[in-house]
Amino acid sequence: MNAPELWTKACEHLKSVLNDDVYSRWIENIKPSSIHENRFILHVDNDFCQTWLENNYQDVIVEALRAAGAPHDFSIRFDIQACDSPNAAASPRESVAAKPDPKQLPAAKRRHKPVSNGNGSPLNSNFTFENFVTGPSNSFAHAAALGVSQSPGRAYNPLFIYGQTGIGKTHLMQAVGHRVLQSPGMSVSYVSTETLLNEYIESLAKQTTMNFRNKYRNTDVLLVDDIQFLAGKERLQEEFFHTFNVLYDARKQIIMTSDLPPRELSGLEPRLVSRFEWGLVTEIESPDFETRLAILRYKQTLTKVGLRDDVLTFIADNIKSNVRSLEGALTRAVSFSSLNPQMPMTLEVLRNLLKDQLNDERQKDLSFDDIQRMVADYFDLRLTDMSSKRRPRSVAAPRQIAMFLCRKLTRSSLPEIANSFGKTHATVIHACKTIQDRIQVEEELRSSVREITRKLGRDPLAFQI
């Protein structure tokens, strides 16, 4: 079976699994390219579509290809090749203002696309406030983002949102962008730090740095994703420092996301860290059970497969790490039900279907007590030393290591970690920053921290230790 035939059959399955809106938005414009050594190459329109499909629909596409006759070890790769179809997703350079109103188009030609704003990368049309499920873990960050969208440049500038991967930071940041773009004449620029670096390097090579500066300084709202990747890039930090100042002085809004709060970011100039804290720093934590269940119920409305509530409850109760993992588990359950309509989705079937993911989740469930005991044993201390007021270096340094590992290896918030040690939020931040800086230059300390991490059953490299 050749690539076009296989893709046609796979699309029939995808249409039965995904609702019409999702299918037309993300699947319809994918073009089959070739099959080489059990890898199916699919062409997409731009890097935004590539990233979104890899993060959100890769599993369901692979399942559809297997249902169409592909072998079990089949894999896929998305390559960028813009097509000339009128349904192609908007290119990063396309201007929103130049687009006709979709309501004026014939129904057959309407398509949901990533929203482009003229500068930077396009915004994901799914990342709106309306699609953001709120709960105790993200309600404060949501309220802050909503406030910024109503008064950009005035309320909370800059807004710095941090938290682990896959919990909604980018969604919330882009929701601000969508809301701001509803106001006539307003402009928004969204860019990842990786893209920012690549564009800066290119501007140096082509001697077009002024164009680079103008691109991100002539905007009403600048959205920068994964700002932690500025670490160690001194020239880009210098450039961003001046861009920040220009925008801030002009009362333009700046929003950044990161995996850590500013004070815990190593390799950043102090003047940048200081500016990142000028406005509001807010954390999105891992969602609690009720929020996870609400997310699953909402996401299920985007499919054509109905799962029983006990199935959704099981997923919500067992997949706790982040929203992306939660959605991945739901995708697998939906795909299985669609491929096996005669087999009821029981909890036993679901456990077997998600067994690898469930094992990964169990490995993530380290407690503060686990970490404190391991550190105390390693340094031949008493467990009570981890929360005592004693300050000799022989106790203080291991205690800082324990705080650092609690931050790295658990999904807990800073206040929760601080409470477990009987310390303040600021003490934990200082400890994490101190150990992060020291392991960069002290080989013996780095080896000790990595050894403790391994004893806890974790791969230190996977946690960037």
CSV table of C-alpha atoms in Angstrom, one decimal:
chain,number,residue,atom,x,y,z
A,1,MET,CA,0.0,0.0,0.0
A,2,ASN,CA,1.5,3.4,-1.0
A,3,ALA,CA,1.5,6.5,1.1
A,4,PRO,CA,-1.6,8.2,-0.3
A,5,GLU,CA,-3.7,5.0,-0.1
A,6,LEU,CA,-2.7,4.4,3.5
A,7,TRP,CA,-3.3,8.0,4.5
A,8,THR,CA,-6.8,8.0,2.8
A,9,LYS,CA,-7.8,4.9,4.9
A,10,ALA,CA,-6.3,6.4,8.1
A,11,CYS,CA,-8.3,9.6,7.5
A,12,GLU,CA,-11.5,7.6,7.4
A,13,HIS,CA,-10.7,6.4,10.9
A,14,LEU,CA,-9.6,9.8,12.1
A,15,LYS,CA,-13.0,11.2,11.0
A,16,SER,CA,-14.8,8.7,13.1
A,17,VAL,CA,-12.7,9.5,16.2
A,18,LEU,CA,-12.3,13.3,16.0
A,19,ASN,CA,-15.1,15.8,15.8
A,20,ASP,CA,-15.4,17.8,12.6
A,21,ASP,CA,-13.9,21.0,14.0
A,22,VAL,CA,-10.7,19.3,15.2
A,23,TYR,CA,-10.4,17.2,12.0
A,24,SER,CA,-10.7,20.3,9.7
A,25,ARG,CA,-8.5,22.4,11.8
A,26,TRP,CA,-5.5,20.0,12.3
A,27,ILE,CA,-5.8,16.9,10.1
A,28,GLU,CA,-7.4,17.9,6.8
A,29,ASN,CA,-4.3,19.8,5.5
A,30,ILE,CA,-1.8,17.1,6.2
A,31,LYS,CA,-0.3,15.7,3.0
A,32,PRO,CA,1.1,12.2,2.8
A,33,SER,CA,4.7,12.2,1.4
A,34,SER,CA,6.4,8.8,1.5
A,35,ILE,CA,7.1,5.6,3.5
A,36,HIS,CA,10.6,4.7,4.3
A,37,GLU,CA,11.7,1.9,6.7
A,38,ASN,CA,8.3,1.8,8.5
A,39,ARG,CA,8.3,5.5,8.9
A,40,PHE,CA,5.5,7.6,7.3
A,41,ILE,CA,6.5,11.1,6.3
A,42,LEU,CA,3.7,13.6,6.5
A,43,HIS,CA,3.9,17.2,5.2
A,44,VAL,CA,2.4,20.0,7.3
A,45,ASP,CA,2.2,23.7,6.6
A,46,ASN,CA,4.5,25.3,9.2
A,47,ASP,CA,6.5,24.7,12.3
A,48,PHE,CA,3.6,25.6,14.6
A,49,CYS,CA,1.4,22.9,13.0
A,50,GLN,CA,4.4,20.5,13.3
A,51,THR,CA,4.8,21.1,17.0
A,52,TRP,CA,1.1,21.0,17.8
A,53,LEU,CA,0.5,17.8,16.0
A,54,GLU,CA,3.5,16.1,17.6
A,55,ASN,CA,2.4,17.2,21.1
A,56,ASN,CA,-1.3,16.5,20.7
A,57,TYR,CA,-2.3,14.2,17.9
A,58,GLN,CA,0.7,12.0,17.1
A,59,ASP,CA,-0.6,9.0,19.1
A,60,VAL,CA,-4.1,9.1,17.6
A,61,ILE,CA,-2.6,9.4,14.0
A,62,VAL,CA,-0.3,6.4,14.6
A,63,GLU,CA,-3.3,4.4,15.9
A,64,ALA,CA,-5.3,5.4,12.8
A,65,LEU,CA,-2.5,4.3,10.5
A,66,ARG,CA,-2.3,0.9,12.2
A,67,ALA,CA,-6.0,0.5,11.8
A,68,ALA,CA,-5.5,1.2,8.1
A,69,GLY,CA,-3.0,-1.6,7.8
A,70,ALA,CA,0.3,-0.2,8.9
A,71,PRO,CA,2.5,-2.6,11.0
A,72,HIS,CA,2.7,-2.3,14.8
A,73,ASP,CA,6.2,-0.8,14.8
A,74,PHE,CA,5.1,1.9,12.4
A,75,SER,CA,6.1,5.5,13.2
A,76,ILE,CA,5.5,8.9,11.7
A,77,ARG,CA,7.4,12.1,11.2
A,78,PHE,CA,6.0,15.6,10.3
A,79,ASP,CA,8.0,17.6,7.8
A,80,ILE,CA,7.3,21.2,7.0
A,81,GLN,CA,6.3,21.9,3.4
A,82,ALA,CA,3.8,24.7,2.9
A,83,CYS,CA,1.0,23.7,0.4
A,84,ASP,CA,-0.9,25.9,-1.9
A,85,SER,CA,-4.3,24.7,-0.7
A,86,PRO,CA,-6.8,27.5,0.2
A,87,ASN,CA,-7.2,25.5,3.4
A,88,ALA,CA,-3.6,25.8,4.4
A,89,ALA,CA,-2.8,27.1,7.9
A,90,ALA,CA,-1.8,30.7,8.0
A,91,SER,CA,1.9,31.4,7.6
A,92,PRO,CA,3.7,33.2,10.3
A,93,ARG,CA,4.0,36.3,8.2
A,94,GLU,CA,0.3,36.5,7.2
A,95,SER,CA,-1.5,39.5,8.8
A,96,VAL,CA,-4.8,39.2,10.6
A,97,ALA,CA,-5.9,42.6,9.4
A,98,ALA,CA,-5.5,41.4,5.8
A,99,LYS,CA,-7.9,38.4,6.3
A,100,PRO,CA,-11.6,38.6,5.3
A,101,ASP,CA,-14.1,38.1,8.1
A,102,PRO,CA,-14.7,34.3,8.3
A,103,LYS,CA,-18.4,35.0,8.8
A,104,GLN,CA,-18.5,36.5,5.3
A,105,LEU,CA,-17.0,33.4,3.7
A,106,PRO,CA,-19.1,30.6,2.2
A,107,ALA,CA,-19.6,27.8,4.8
A,108,ALA,CA,-17.6,25.4,2.7
A,109,LYS,CA,-14.5,27.6,2.8
A,110,ARG,CA,-14.4,28.4,6.5
A,111,ARG,CA,-11.5,26.9,8.4
A,112,HIS,CA,-10.2,27.3,11.9
A,113,LYS,CA,-6.5,28.2,11.7
A,114,PRO,CA,-3.7,29.3,14.0
A,115,VAL,CA,-4.1,33.1,14.3
A,116,SER,CA,-1.3,35.1,12.9
A,117,ASN,CA,-0.6,38.6,14.1
A,118,GLY,CA,2.1,39.8,11.7
A,119,ASN,CA,5.1,39.4,14.0
A,120,GLY,CA,6.5,36.2,15.5
A,121,SER,CA,4.8,32.8,15.4
A,122,PRO,CA,1.0,32.3,15.0
A,123,LEU,CA,-1.2,31.9,18.0
A,124,ASN,CA,-2.9,28.6,18.5
A,125,SER,CA,-6.6,29.1,17.9
A,126,ASN,CA,-7.4,26.6,20.7
A,127,PHE,CA,-5.5,28.5,23.3
A,128,THR,CA,-8.3,30.9,24.4
A,129,PHE,CA,-9.8,31.8,27.8
A,130,GLU,CA,-13.0,30.0,26.8
A,131,ASN,CA,-11.0,26.7,26.4
A,132,PHE,CA,-9.0,27.0,29.6
A,133,VAL,CA,-10.3,24.9,32.4
A,134,THR,CA,-9.7,26.6,35.8
A,135,GLY,CA,-9.2,25.1,39.3
A,136,PRO,CA,-7.3,25.8,42.5
A,137,SER,CA,-4.0,25.1,40.8
A,138,ASN,CA,-4.3,27.8,38.2
A,139,SER,CA,-7.1,30.2,39.2
A,140,PHE,CA,-4.8,33.0,40.4
A,141,ALA,CA,-2.7,32.8,37.2
A,142,HIS,CA,-5.9,32.8,35.2
A,143,ALA,CA,-7.2,35.8,37.0
A,144,ALA,CA,-3.9,37.7,36.5
A,145,ALA,CA,-3.8,36.8,32.8
A,146,LEU,CA,-7.5,38.0,32.4
A,147,GLY,CA,-6.6,41.2,34.1
A,148,VAL,CA,-3.6,41.8,31.8
A,149,SER,CA,-5.8,41.1,28.7
A,150,GLN,CA,-8.2,43.9,29.8
A,151,SER,CA,-5.5,46.5,30.6
A,152,PRO,CA,-2.3,45.5,28.8
A,153,GLY,CA,0.8,47.4,29.9
A,154,ARG,CA,-0.9,48.6,33.1
A,155,ALA,CA,-1.9,45.6,35.2
A,156,TYR,CA,1.0,43.3,36.2
A,157,ASN,CA,3.7,44.3,33.8
A,158,PRO,CA,5.6,42.1,33.2
A,159,LEU,CA,3.5,39.0,33.9
A,160,PHE,CA,5.8,36.0,34.6
A,161,ILE,CA,4.1,32.6,34.6
A,162,TYR,CA,6.0,29.5,35.8
A,163,GLY,CA,5.4,25.8,36.3
A,164,GLN,CA,6.4,22.4,35.0
A,165,THR,CA,6.0,21.3,31.4
A,166,GLY,CA,2.5,20.7,30.0
A,167,ILE,CA,0.3,22.4,32.6
A,168,GLY,CA,-1.1,25.3,30.5
A,169,LYS,CA,1.4,28.1,30.7
A,170,THR,CA,1.5,28.6,26.9
A,171,HIS,CA,-2.3,28.3,26.7
A,172,LEU,CA,-2.8,31.0,29.3
A,173,MET,CA,-0.3,33.3,27.7
A,174,GLN,CA,-1.7,33.0,24.2
A,175,ALA,CA,-5.2,33.4,25.6
A,176,VAL,CA,-4.1,37.0,26.5
A,177,GLY,CA,-2.9,37.4,23.0
A,178,HIS,CA,-6.2,36.3,21.5
A,179,ARG,CA,-8.2,38.6,23.8
A,180,VAL,CA,-6.0,41.6,23.1
A,181,LEU,CA,-6.3,41.1,19.3
A,182,GLN,CA,-10.1,41.6,19.6
A,183,SER,CA,-9.3,45.3,20.2
A,184,PRO,CA,-8.9,47.2,16.9
A,185,GLY,CA,-5.4,48.4,16.2
A,186,MET,CA,-3.7,46.2,18.8
A,187,SER,CA,-0.7,44.0,17.9
A,188,VAL,CA,0.7,40.9,19.6
A,189,SER,CA,4.0,39.1,19.0
A,190,TYR,CA,4.4,35.5,20.3
A,191,VAL,CA,7.8,33.8,20.1
A,192,SER,CA,9.6,30.9,21.8
A,193,THR,CA,13.0,31.7,23.2
A,194,GLU,CA,14.5,29.1,20.9
A,195,THR,CA,13.0,30.9,17.9
A,196,LEU,CA,14.2,34.2,19.3
A,197,LEU,CA,17.7,32.8,19.5
A,198,ASN,CA,17.7,31.4,16.0
A,199,GLU,CA,16.3,34.7,14.6
A,200,TYR,CA,19.0,36.7,16.5
A,201,ILE,CA,21.8,34.5,15.2
A,202,GLU,CA,20.4,34.9,11.6
A,203,SER,CA,20.2,38.6,12.0
A,204,LEU,CA,23.9,38.7,13.1
A,205,ALA,CA,24.9,36.6,10.1
A,206,LYS,CA,22.9,38.8,7.7
A,207,GLN,CA,23.7,42.1,9.5
A,208,THR,CA,20.0,42.8,9.9
A,209,THR,CA,19.9,43.3,13.7
A,210,MET,CA,17.9,46.5,13.3
A,211,ASN,CA,15.1,44.5,11.6
A,212,PHE,CA,15.2,42.0,14.4
A,213,ARG,CA,14.9,44.7,17.0
A,214,ASN,CA,12.1,46.5,15.3
A,215,LYS,CA,10.2,43.2,14.9
A,216,TYR,CA,9.8,42.7,18.7
A,217,ARG,CA,9.9,46.3,19.9
A,218,ASN,CA,7.1,47.6,17.7
A,219,THR,CA,4.3,45.6,19.3
A,220,ASP,CA,1.7,46.2,22.0
A,221,VAL,CA,2.1,42.8,23.7
A,222,LEU,CA,5.2,40.6,23.6
A,223,LEU,CA,4.7,37.0,24.6
A,224,VAL,CA,7.9,35.0,25.2
A,225,ASP,CA,7.7,31.3,25.9
A,226,ASP,CA,10.4,29.3,27.9
A,227,ILE,CA,12.4,32.3,28.9
A,228,GLN,CA,14.7,30.0,30.9
A,229,PHE,CA,16.5,29.1,27.7
A,230,LEU,CA,18.1,32.6,27.8
A,231,ALA,CA,20.5,31.2,30.4
A,232,GLY,CA,24.1,31.3,29.3
A,233,LYS,CA,23.4,33.2,26.1
A,234,GLU,CA,25.0,36.5,27.0
A,235,ARG,CA,24.6,38.4,23.8
A,236,LEU,CA,20.9,37.5,23.4
A,237,GLN,CA,20.4,38.5,27.1
A,238,GLU,CA,21.9,41.9,26.3
A,239,GLU,CA,19.6,42.3,23.3
A,240,PHE,CA,16.5,41.2,25.3
A,241,PHE,CA,17.4,43.5,28.2
A,242,HIS,CA,17.2,46.5,25.8
A,243,THR,CA,14.0,45.2,24.2
A,244,PHE,CA,12.4,44.7,27.6
A,245,ASN,CA,13.3,48.3,28.6
A,246,VAL,CA,12.0,49.8,25.3
A,247,LEU,CA,8.6,48.0,25.7
A,248,TYR,CA,8.3,48.6,29.4
A,249,ASP,CA,9.1,52.3,29.1
A,250,ALA,CA,6.5,52.6,26.4
A,251,ARG,CA,4.0,50.8,28.7
A,252,LYS,CA,3.7,47.8,26.4
A,253,GLN,CA,2.8,44.5,27.9
A,254,ILE,CA,5.4,41.7,28.4
A,255,ILE,CA,4.4,38.2,29.3
A,256,MET,CA,6.9,35.4,29.9
A,257,THR,CA,6.7,31.7,30.8
A,258,SER,CA,9.3,29.5,32.4
A,259,ASP,CA,9.7,26.2,34.2
A,260,LEU,CA,11.1,28.0,37.3
A,261,PRO,CA,10.6,31.4,39.0
A,262,PRO,CA,13.1,34.2,38.1
A,263,ARG,CA,15.2,33.8,41.3
A,264,GLU,CA,15.8,30.1,40.6
A,265,LEU,CA,17.0,30.6,37.0
A,266,SER,CA,20.7,30.1,36.8
A,267,GLY,CA,22.8,31.7,34.1
A,268,LEU,CA,20.7,34.9,33.8
A,269,GLU,CA,22.1,38.4,34.5
A,270,PRO,CA,20.9,39.8,37.8
A,271,ARG,CA,19.5,42.9,36.0
A,272,LEU,CA,17.2,40.6,33.9
A,273,VAL,CA,16.1,38.6,37.0
A,274,SER,CA,15.3,41.9,38.7
A,275,ARG,CA,13.2,43.1,35.8
A,276,PHE,CA,11.3,39.8,35.5
A,277,GLU,CA,10.1,40.4,39.1
A,278,TRP,CA,9.0,44.0,38.5
A,279,GLY,CA,5.4,43.0,37.8
A,280,LEU,CA,3.7,39.8,39.0
A,281,VAL,CA,5.3,36.3,39.3
A,282,THR,CA,2.6,33.6,39.5
A,283,GLU,CA,2.8,29.8,39.4
A,284,ILE,CA,0.6,27.2,37.7
A,285,GLU,CA,0.7,24.1,39.8
A,286,SER,CA,-0.2,20.5,38.8
A,287,PRO,CA,-4.0,20.3,38.6
A,288,ASP,CA,-5.9,18.6,41.4
A,289,PHE,CA,-8.3,15.7,40.9
A,290,GLU,CA,-11.4,17.8,40.3
A,291,THR,CA,-9.6,20.0,37.7
A,292,ARG,CA,-8.2,16.9,35.9
A,293,LEU,CA,-11.6,15.4,35.7
A,294,ALA,CA,-13.1,18.7,34.4
A,295,ILE,CA,-10.4,18.8,31.7
A,296,LEU,CA,-11.1,15.3,30.6
A,297,ARG,CA,-14.8,15.9,30.4
A,298,TYR,CA,-14.2,19.0,28.3
A,299,LYS,CA,-11.7,17.3,26.0
A,300,GLN,CA,-14.1,14.4,25.4
A,301,THR,CA,-16.6,16.8,24.0
A,302,LEU,CA,-14.1,17.3,21.1
A,303,THR,CA,-14.3,13.6,20.1
A,304,LYS,CA,-17.1,11.4,18.7
A,305,VAL,CA,-16.4,8.7,21.2
A,306,GLY,CA,-18.2,8.7,24.6
A,307,LEU,CA,-16.4,7.2,27.6
A,308,ARG,CA,-18.1,6.2,30.8
A,309,ASP,CA,-17.6,8.5,33.7
A,310,ASP,CA,-15.8,5.8,35.8
A,311,VAL,CA,-13.3,5.6,32.9
A,312,LEU,CA,-12.6,9.4,33.0
A,313,THR,CA,-12.5,9.2,36.8
A,314,PHE,CA,-9.8,6.5,36.7
A,315,ILE,CA,-7.7,8.5,34.3
A,316,ALA,CA,-8.0,11.6,36.4
A,317,ASP,CA,-7.2,9.7,39.6
A,318,ASN,CA,-4.1,8.1,38.1
A,319,ILE,CA,-2.5,10.5,35.6
A,320,LYS,CA,-1.4,13.4,37.8
A,321,SER,CA,1.8,14.8,36.3
A,322,ASN,CA,0.5,17.3,33.8
A,323,VAL,CA,-2.3,18.2,31.4
A,324,ARG,CA,-0.4,16.9,28.4
A,325,SER,CA,-0.1,13.4,29.9
A,326,LEU,CA,-3.8,13.5,30.9
A,327,GLU,CA,-4.8,14.3,27.3
A,328,GLY,CA,-2.5,11.6,26.0
A,329,ALA,CA,-4.2,9.0,28.1
A,330,LEU,CA,-7.6,10.2,27.0
A,331,THR,CA,-6.5,10.0,23.3
A,332,ARG,CA,-5.4,6.4,23.8
A,333,ALA,CA,-8.6,5.4,25.4
A,334,VAL,CA,-10.7,7.2,22.7
A,335,SER,CA,-8.6,5.6,19.9
A,336,PHE,CA,-8.9,2.1,21.4
A,337,SER,CA,-12.7,2.4,21.8
A,338,SER,CA,-13.0,3.6,18.2
A,339,LEU,CA,-10.9,0.8,16.8
A,340,ASN,CA,-12.6,-1.9,19.0
A,341,PRO,CA,-16.3,-0.9,19.1
A,342,GLN,CA,-17.4,-4.4,20.1
A,343,MET,CA,-15.1,-4.4,23.2
A,344,PRO,CA,-16.4,-2.4,26.2
A,345,MET,CA,-13.9,0.0,27.8
A,346,THR,CA,-13.8,-1.6,31.2
A,347,LEU,CA,-11.3,-0.5,33.9
A,348,GLU,CA,-9.4,-3.7,33.4
A,349,VAL,CA,-9.0,-2.9,29.7
A,350,LEU,CA,-8.0,0.7,30.5
A,351,ARG,CA,-5.4,-0.4,33.0
A,352,ASN,CA,-3.8,-2.7,30.4
A,353,LEU,CA,-4.0,0.0,27.8
A,354,LEU,CA,-2.3,2.6,30.0
A,355,LYS,CA,0.0,0.3,31.9
A,356,ASP,CA,3.3,2.0,30.7
A,357,GLN,CA,1.9,5.4,31.5
A,358,LEU,CA,0.7,4.3,34.8
A,359,ASN,CA,4.1,2.9,35.7
A,360,ASP,CA,5.7,6.2,34.8
A,361,GLU,CA,3.2,8.1,37.0
A,362,ARG,CA,3.9,5.8,40.0
A,363,GLN,CA,7.7,6.5,39.6
A,364,LYS,CA,7.0,10.2,39.8
A,365,ASP,CA,5.3,9.9,43.2
A,366,LEU,CA,8.2,10.7,45.5
A,367,SER,CA,7.3,12.2,48.9
A,368,PHE,CA,9.1,14.9,50.8
A,369,ASP,CA,9.8,12.3,53.5
A,370,ASP,CA,11.4,9.9,50.9
A,371,ILE,CA,13.8,12.7,49.8
A,372,GLN,CA,14.6,14.0,53.3
A,373,ARG,CA,15.3,10.5,54.6
A,374,MET,CA,17.6,9.7,51.6
A,375,VAL,CA,19.6,12.9,52.0
A,376,ALA,CA,19.9,12.5,55.8
A,377,ASP,CA,21.1,8.9,55.3
A,378,TYR,CA,23.6,9.9,52.6
A,379,PHE,CA,25.2,12.6,54.8
A,380,ASP,CA,24.8,10.5,58.0
A,381,LEU,CA,22.4,13.0,59.6
A,382,ARG,CA,19.2,12.5,61.6
A,383,LEU,CA,15.9,13.0,59.8
A,384,THR,CA,15.0,15.8,62.3
A,385,ASP,CA,18.0,17.8,61.0
A,386,MET,CA,16.1,18.4,57.8
A,387,SER,CA,13.6,20.6,59.6
A,388,SER,CA,15.6,21.8,62.5
A,389,LYS,CA,16.9,25.3,63.1
A,390,ARG,CA,20.5,24.2,63.3
A,391,ARG,CA,22.7,26.1,60.9
A,392,PRO,CA,26.2,24.5,60.9
A,393,ARG,CA,27.4,23.9,57.3
A,394,SER,CA,27.3,20.1,57.9
A,395,VAL,CA,23.5,20.4,58.3
A,396,ALA,CA,22.6,23.5,56.3
A,397,ALA,CA,24.1,22.3,53.0
A,398,PRO,CA,22.4,18.8,53.0
A,399,ARG,CA,19.1,20.6,53.9
A,400,GLN,CA,19.5,22.8,50.9
A,401,ILE,CA,20.2,19.8,48.7
A,402,ALA,CA,17.0,18.2,50.1
A,403,MET,CA,15.0,21.3,49.2
A,404,PHE,CA,16.5,21.4,45.8
A,405,LEU,CA,15.6,17.7,45.1
A,406,CYS,CA,12.1,18.3,46.4
A,407,ARG,CA,11.7,21.1,43.9
A,408,LYS,CA,13.2,19.0,41.1
A,409,LEU,CA,11.7,15.6,41.7
A,410,THR,CA,8.2,16.4,42.9
A,411,ARG,CA,5.3,18.3,41.5
A,412,SER,CA,4.8,20.3,44.7
A,413,SER,CA,4.6,24.0,45.0
A,414,LEU,CA,7.2,26.2,46.8
A,415,PRO,CA,4.9,26.8,49.8
A,416,GLU,CA,4.3,23.1,50.2
A,417,ILE,CA,8.1,22.4,50.2
A,418,ALA,CA,8.7,25.2,52.6
A,419,ASN,CA,6.1,23.9,55.0
A,420,SER,CA,7.6,20.4,55.0
A,421,PHE,CA,11.0,21.8,56.1
A,422,GLY,CA,9.4,24.3,58.6
A,423,LYS,CA,11.0,27.1,56.5
A,424,THR,CA,9.8,30.1,54.5
A,425,HIS,CA,9.1,30.3,50.8
A,426,ALA,CA,12.1,32.6,50.4
A,427,THR,CA,14.4,30.1,52.1
A,428,VAL,CA,13.5,27.4,49.7
A,429,ILE,CA,14.0,29.7,46.7
A,430,HIS,CA,17.5,30.7,48.0
A,431,ALA,CA,18.4,27.0,48.7
A,432,CYS,CA,17.4,25.9,45.2
A,433,LYS,CA,19.3,28.7,43.5
A,434,THR,CA,22.4,28.1,45.7
A,435,ILE,CA,22.5,24.4,44.9
A,436,GLN,CA,21.7,25.0,41.2
A,437,ASP,CA,24.6,27.4,41.0
A,438,ARG,CA,27.0,25.2,43.0
A,439,ILE,CA,26.5,22.0,41.0
A,440,GLN,CA,27.5,24.0,37.8
A,441,VAL,CA,31.0,24.5,39.2
A,442,GLU,CA,31.6,22.0,42.0
A,443,GLU,CA,32.1,18.5,40.6
A,444,GLU,CA,32.1,16.8,44.0
A,445,LEU,CA,28.7,18.3,44.9
A,446,ARG,CA,27.3,17.5,41.5
A,447,SER,CA,28.3,13.9,41.8
A,448,SER,CA,26.7,13.7,45.3
A,449,VAL,CA,23.4,15.2,44.2
A,450,ARG,CA,23.3,12.9,41.1
A,451,GLU,CA,24.1,9.8,43.3
A,452,ILE,CA,21.3,10.7,45.7
A,453,THR,CA,18.9,11.2,42.7
A,454,ARG,CA,19.8,7.7,41.4
A,455,LYS,CA,19.3,6.2,44.9
A,456,LEU,CA,15.8,7.7,44.8
A,457,GLY,CA,15.2,5.8,41.5
A,458,ARG,CA,15.4,8.8,39.2
A,459,ASP,CA,17.6,9.6,36.3
A,460,PRO,CA,19.5,12.8,37.1
A,461,LEU,CA,20.0,13.8,33.5
A,462,ALA,CA,16.2,13.5,32.9
A,463,PHE,CA,15.7,16.1,35.6
A,464,GLN,CA,18.6,18.3,34.3
A,465,ILE,CA,20.7,17.7,37.4
